[in-house]
Amino acid sequence: MVGPLQAQELHLAYLEQAPIQFHNQIQPHGVLLVLSEPDLKIVQVTNNTLAVFGITPENVLQKALDELIDPFQVERIRAGLVDSSLELINPIKIWTKNRQKGDDYFVFDGVFHRSADGFLILELEPALSQESIPFLSFYHLARASINQLEANSSLQDFCQTIVQEVRQVTGFDRVMLYKFDHDGHGVVLAEEKLDHLEPYLGLHYPESDIPKAARKLFASNWIRIIPDTHAEAIALVPAQNPETQRSLDLTFSILRSASPCHIEYLHNMGVGASLTISLMKDQKLWGLIACHHQSPKYVSYELRKACEFLGRLIFAEISAREETADHDYRMKLTYVQSALVDYMSQEENFVDGLVKHNPNLLDLAGAQGAAVCFGSNCTLVGETPKEEDLNFLLQWLRQQVQEEVFYTNSLSELYPDAERFKNVASGLLAIPISQRNYVLWFRPEVIQTVNWGGDPNQPFAATQTEGTVHLSPRKSFDLWKETVRLTSLPWHSVEVNAALELRKAIINIVLRQADELAQLAQDLERSNAELKKFAYVASHDLQEPLNQVANYMQLLELRYNDKLDENAKEFIGFAVEGVSLMQTLIDDVLAYSKVDIQGVEFELTEVETALDRALANVRGRIAASNAVITQDPLPTVMADSTQLMQLFQNLVGNAIKFRSQNPPEIHIGAQRLEDAWLFSVKDNGIGLDPRFSDRIFVIFQRLHTRDEYAGTGMGLAICKKIVECHRGRIWVESQLGQGATFYFTIPVGGRDRERRSGRKVQNHLFGRGQQS
């Protein structure tokens, strides 16, 4: 069972979509005939032919038009119908007589149009005068209006000129110019009325006052008259077209009866007659000229068309002025856009081109804040939400928005969490550059007071009778003030279009940079391959002469031992040691060059197994130093097992080498982060000065002499290369005399996952800014 509230919602939904063009009734001041072509046979007719022609509808149906109207006039009509445009014959004067009232003739304005079903529709309205409106009189009226427009400059003055001229021509009690706002509601921009009538100037009216179905008809049929709001409607006979078995589409009808809801609305406003003229811009309904009279009032077809022409003529001037203002602003934004594209092309990072120059990103959309979010980094300019709020907003956009552009001047209506940062971002304009990357503009809240003609929250009055809910238009149009919060100034179409054009430019630049990076990567890959080949060949070729030097030096010592003094023997020892060191360096260079991501297939690797292999390789040093090694439970990761083993071997070996006077205590830790595993190797050794935390990972860099600690300075450089090949990061935290902790990350999913910033992980865990 449907409750009262649900019934009200259903009724409102019906009013929004009601097919009022299929109402099958007309106003009683005219006659409507549905004709088939080319024989002009009467298929349907309104149920008032007896009063007009003295013939019942049943006797009119299926007759040819020339049996109802003088054949000579029908021939004129046939000749006019040959032209493709019916506007050339509308209106046509038609004389006929009532067969029950003698030979008196009645004159009608005949207006033709064709229905969507292909039937010819003839509508007859009484002609108040057989004379057409003198052309020169209308010309002078239009010329006077244009002269007034040329003397004025503001939109308010233009609109006021329109309502003054239309009221002067028609004599209606009230004439208003009503503009539709971006959200569907309307506002009265200009009004000319009798002095004693309540003013509506400046009042806003909710979207439900003119539902979407009614607006669609206004956009199709640009002039509409209701001469008597209390008149009884006349039905079509038969109700459905006998040839199509469907209701007649009266979209273009000038006689179509208004919906009962609209009639009740007019009665509540005290309106006895109305005339409405549509104002179109870019094939969309921009607004209406609404004429109201307190008593019934008929306006002839020709005078209505004259008013329509006058309104369109003057409105064209308004549109031209608006276009000029839009053009000037568009040209300004085009200049800003062009400058931004130049800046982006010149900067190494295109984001810098958007924010570091003047004009910048803010100028493109008249915003107070903007953000360029690429990957995990957001570059902010102006007044913006906090980074945490921005991250949640981006998540919402990625889930909810699929279009090339998104904009709203009331973000909190769609995203309630936006109320927290309303002071900087009640309005949002966003363009996606890819699925995860966005450019955003923000506008702050602007608190406004809006004057409504009645409570906009109560557009209908609901009454319930025997369980049935009936909705009727509100009866009160008294001034109702509303304070509007959580909204910004609206985004103009030129600003939205400028953002779309910038999106295209950014995508082109990103794609171009991607191509350049791909070419650079290809060049680097070829260069690295050549360098590795050179390193291997060079080191292999160096081994033989080094071996010769060592062998001959030892042979020299053996053969001439008796003839050599202590200094000579010492010098030979130095030479042999130098050769040994050179061979070790060559081996390390070879090991470093072999650490590479190319050709390595990552696989599920148990970290504990790799660690056990590493500890086995250094078990002699562990035993000699009495080292104690502990560990956390270790995970399984996507990695190369040999490289992972080498990584732990070098880090544990370093911890043993750089021990203090106490036996080494080494702990291997593991912690799961959001998208990576964080590993640590912590010792109680001599530590190092934080100033050198970057230097120790550079190839051949040492902090101690070889007399103090043996080695080539390649171990940590190899560790760094292994970690980077796994798309991770390595760094150290240490103080002199307090041991050292080496950290490295391996992303979940190995090298196929996007590389994350080790600095971010480091700061998150330890709240420090040290970097490797």
CSV table of N, CA, C and O in Angstrom, one decimal, residues 16 178-189 202-212 215 285-288 409 413 448-454 456-457 459 474 482 484 487 490:
chain,number,residue,atom,x,y,z
A,16,GLU,N,6.4,16.1,-13.4
A,16,GLU,CA,7.7,16.4,-14.1
A,16,GLU,C,7.7,15.8,-15.5
A,16,GLU,O,8.2,16.4,-16.4
A,178,TYR,N,11.1,36.6,-17.5
A,178,TYR,CA,11.5,35.6,-16.6
A,178,TYR,C,12.6,34.8,-17.1
A,178,TYR,O,12.5,34.2,-18.3
A,179,LYS,N,13.7,34.7,-16.4
A,179,LYS,CA,14.9,34.0,-16.9
A,179,LYS,C,15.1,32.7,-16.1
A,179,LYS,O,15.0,32.8,-14.8
A,180,PHE,N,15.5,31.6,-16.7
A,180,PHE,CA,15.8,30.4,-16.0
A,180,PHE,C,17.3,30.4,-15.6
A,180,PHE,O,18.2,30.7,-16.3
A,181,ASP,N,17.4,30.0,-14.3
A,181,ASP,CA,18.8,29.9,-13.8
A,181,ASP,C,19.4,28.6,-14.1
A,181,ASP,O,18.8,27.7,-14.6
A,182,HIS,N,20.7,28.5,-13.8
A,182,HIS,CA,21.5,27.2,-14.1
A,182,HIS,C,20.9,26.0,-13.5
A,182,HIS,O,21.0,24.9,-14.0
A,183,ASP,N,20.3,26.1,-12.3
A,183,ASP,CA,19.7,25.0,-11.6
A,183,ASP,C,18.3,24.7,-11.9
A,183,ASP,O,17.6,23.9,-11.2
A,184,GLY,N,17.7,25.5,-12.8
A,184,GLY,CA,16.3,25.2,-13.2
A,184,GLY,C,15.3,26.1,-12.7
A,184,GLY,O,14.2,26.3,-13.2
A,185,HIS,N,15.5,26.8,-11.6
A,185,HIS,CA,14.6,27.8,-11.0
A,185,HIS,C,14.6,29.1,-11.9
A,185,HIS,O,15.5,29.2,-12.7
A,186,GLY,N,13.6,29.9,-11.7
A,186,GLY,CA,13.6,31.1,-12.5
A,186,GLY,C,13.5,32.4,-11.6
A,186,GLY,O,13.2,32.3,-10.5
A,187,VAL,N,13.9,33.5,-12.3
A,187,VAL,CA,13.9,34.8,-11.6
A,187,VAL,C,13.3,35.8,-12.5
A,187,VAL,O,13.5,35.8,-13.7
A,188,VAL,N,12.5,36.8,-11.9
A,188,VAL,CA,11.9,37.8,-12.7
A,188,VAL,C,12.9,39.0,-12.8
A,188,VAL,O,13.2,39.7,-11.9
A,189,LEU,N,13.4,39.2,-14.1
A,189,LEU,CA,14.4,40.2,-14.3
A,189,LEU,C,13.7,41.6,-14.5
A,189,LEU,O,14.4,42.6,-14.3
A,202,GLY,N,12.3,40.7,-9.2
A,202,GLY,CA,13.4,40.2,-8.4
A,202,GLY,C,13.1,38.9,-7.7
A,202,GLY,O,14.0,38.3,-7.0
A,203,LEU,N,11.9,38.4,-7.7
A,203,LEU,CA,11.5,37.2,-7.0
A,203,LEU,C,12.0,35.9,-7.8
A,203,LEU,O,11.9,35.9,-9.0
A,204,HIS,N,12.3,34.9,-7.0
A,204,HIS,CA,12.7,33.6,-7.6
A,204,HIS,C,11.5,32.7,-7.5
A,204,HIS,O,10.8,32.7,-6.5
A,205,TYR,N,11.4,31.7,-8.4
A,205,TYR,CA,10.4,30.7,-8.4
A,205,TYR,C,11.0,29.4,-8.6
A,205,TYR,O,11.9,29.2,-9.5
A,206,PRO,N,10.5,28.3,-7.9
A,206,PRO,CA,11.1,27.0,-8.0
A,206,PRO,C,10.9,26.4,-9.3
A,206,PRO,O,10.0,26.7,-10.1
A,207,GLU,N,11.8,25.4,-9.6
A,207,GLU,CA,11.8,24.7,-10.9
A,207,GLU,C,10.4,24.0,-11.1
A,207,GLU,O,9.9,23.9,-12.3
A,208,SER,N,9.7,23.6,-10.1
A,208,SER,CA,8.5,22.9,-10.2
A,208,SER,C,7.3,23.8,-10.7
A,208,SER,O,6.3,23.3,-11.1
A,209,ASP,N,7.5,25.1,-10.6
A,209,ASP,CA,6.5,26.0,-11.2
A,209,ASP,C,6.3,25.8,-12.7
A,209,ASP,O,5.2,26.0,-13.2
A,210,ILE,N,7.4,25.5,-13.4
A,210,ILE,CA,7.3,25.2,-14.8
A,210,ILE,C,8.1,23.9,-15.0
A,210,ILE,O,9.3,23.9,-15.2
A,211,PRO,N,7.3,22.8,-14.9
A,211,PRO,CA,8.0,21.5,-15.0
A,211,PRO,C,8.7,21.2,-16.3
A,211,PRO,O,8.5,22.0,-17.3
A,212,LYS,N,9.5,20.2,-16.4
A,212,LYS,CA,10.3,19.9,-17.6
A,212,LYS,C,9.5,19.7,-18.8
A,212,LYS,O,9.8,20.1,-19.9
A,215,ARG,N,8.4,23.0,-20.1
A,215,ARG,CA,9.5,23.7,-20.7
A,215,ARG,C,9.8,23.2,-22.1
A,215,ARG,O,10.2,23.9,-23.0
A,285,LEU,N,15.9,27.0,-24.1
A,285,LEU,CA,15.0,27.9,-23.5
A,285,LEU,C,15.7,28.8,-22.5
A,285,LEU,O,16.1,28.3,-21.4
A,286,TRP,N,15.9,30.1,-22.9
A,286,TRP,CA,16.6,31.0,-22.0
A,286,TRP,C,15.7,31.6,-21.0
A,286,TRP,O,16.1,31.8,-19.8
A,287,GLY,N,14.5,31.9,-21.4
A,287,GLY,CA,13.5,32.6,-20.5
A,287,GLY,C,12.1,32.7,-21.2
A,287,GLY,O,11.9,32.2,-22.3
A,288,LEU,N,11.3,33.5,-20.5
A,288,LEU,CA,9.9,33.7,-21.0
A,288,LEU,C,9.5,35.1,-20.8
A,288,LEU,O,9.9,35.8,-19.9
A,409,ASN,N,28.6,24.1,-8.0
A,409,ASN,CA,28.8,25.2,-7.1
A,409,ASN,C,28.3,24.8,-5.7
A,409,ASN,O,28.2,25.7,-4.9
A,413,GLU,N,26.4,19.1,-1.4
A,413,GLU,CA,25.2,18.4,-1.8
A,413,GLU,C,25.5,17.0,-2.3
A,413,GLU,O,24.7,16.0,-2.1
A,448,GLN,N,24.3,33.9,0.3
A,448,GLN,CA,23.4,34.7,-0.4
A,448,GLN,C,22.0,34.7,0.2
A,448,GLN,O,21.6,33.7,0.8
A,449,THR,N,21.3,35.8,0.1
A,449,THR,CA,19.9,35.9,0.4
A,449,THR,C,19.1,35.9,-0.8
A,449,THR,O,19.2,36.8,-1.7
A,450,VAL,N,18.2,34.9,-1.0
A,450,VAL,CA,17.4,34.8,-2.2
A,450,VAL,C,15.9,35.1,-1.8
A,450,VAL,O,15.4,34.5,-0.9
A,451,ASN,N,15.3,36.0,-2.6
A,451,ASN,CA,13.9,36.3,-2.4
A,451,ASN,C,13.0,35.4,-3.3
A,451,ASN,O,13.1,35.4,-4.5
A,452,TRP,N,12.1,34.6,-2.7
A,452,TRP,CA,11.3,33.7,-3.4
A,452,TRP,C,9.8,34.2,-3.4
A,452,TRP,O,9.4,34.8,-2.5
A,453,GLY,N,9.1,33.9,-4.5
A,453,GLY,CA,7.7,34.1,-4.5
A,453,GLY,C,7.0,32.9,-3.9
A,453,GLY,O,6.5,32.1,-4.6
A,454,GLY,N,6.9,32.9,-2.6
A,454,GLY,CA,6.4,31.8,-1.9
A,454,GLY,C,7.5,30.8,-1.4
A,454,GLY,O,8.6,30.9,-1.9
A,456,PRO,N,9.8,27.9,-1.5
A,456,PRO,CA,10.2,27.0,-2.5
A,456,PRO,C,10.2,25.5,-2.1
A,456,PRO,O,10.2,24.6,-2.9
A,457,ASN,N,10.2,25.4,-0.7
A,457,ASN,CA,10.1,24.0,-0.2
A,457,ASN,C,8.7,23.4,-0.2
A,457,ASN,O,8.5,22.3,0.1
A,459,PRO,N,6.2,23.7,-2.9
A,459,PRO,CA,5.6,24.2,-4.2
A,459,PRO,C,4.2,23.6,-4.4
A,459,PRO,O,3.5,24.2,-5.3
A,474,ARG,N,0.6,25.7,-4.9
A,474,ARG,CA,0.5,26.5,-3.7
A,474,ARG,C,-0.3,27.8,-4.0
A,474,ARG,O,-0.4,28.2,-5.1
A,482,GLU,N,15.2,33.4,1.8
A,482,GLU,CA,16.0,32.2,2.1
A,482,GLU,C,17.5,32.6,2.1
A,482,GLU,O,18.0,33.2,1.2
A,484,VAL,N,21.0,31.2,1.5
A,484,VAL,CA,21.6,30.1,0.8
A,484,VAL,C,23.1,29.9,1.3
A,484,VAL,O,23.9,30.9,1.1
A,487,THR,N,27.3,27.1,-0.9
A,487,THR,CA,27.4,27.3,-2.4
A,487,THR,C,28.4,28.3,-2.7
A,487,THR,O,28.6,29.3,-2.0
A,490,PRO,N,28.7,30.4,-9.3
A,490,PRO,CA,28.6,29.3,-10.3
A,490,PRO,C,29.7,29.4,-11.3
A,490,PRO,O,30.3,30.4,-11.6
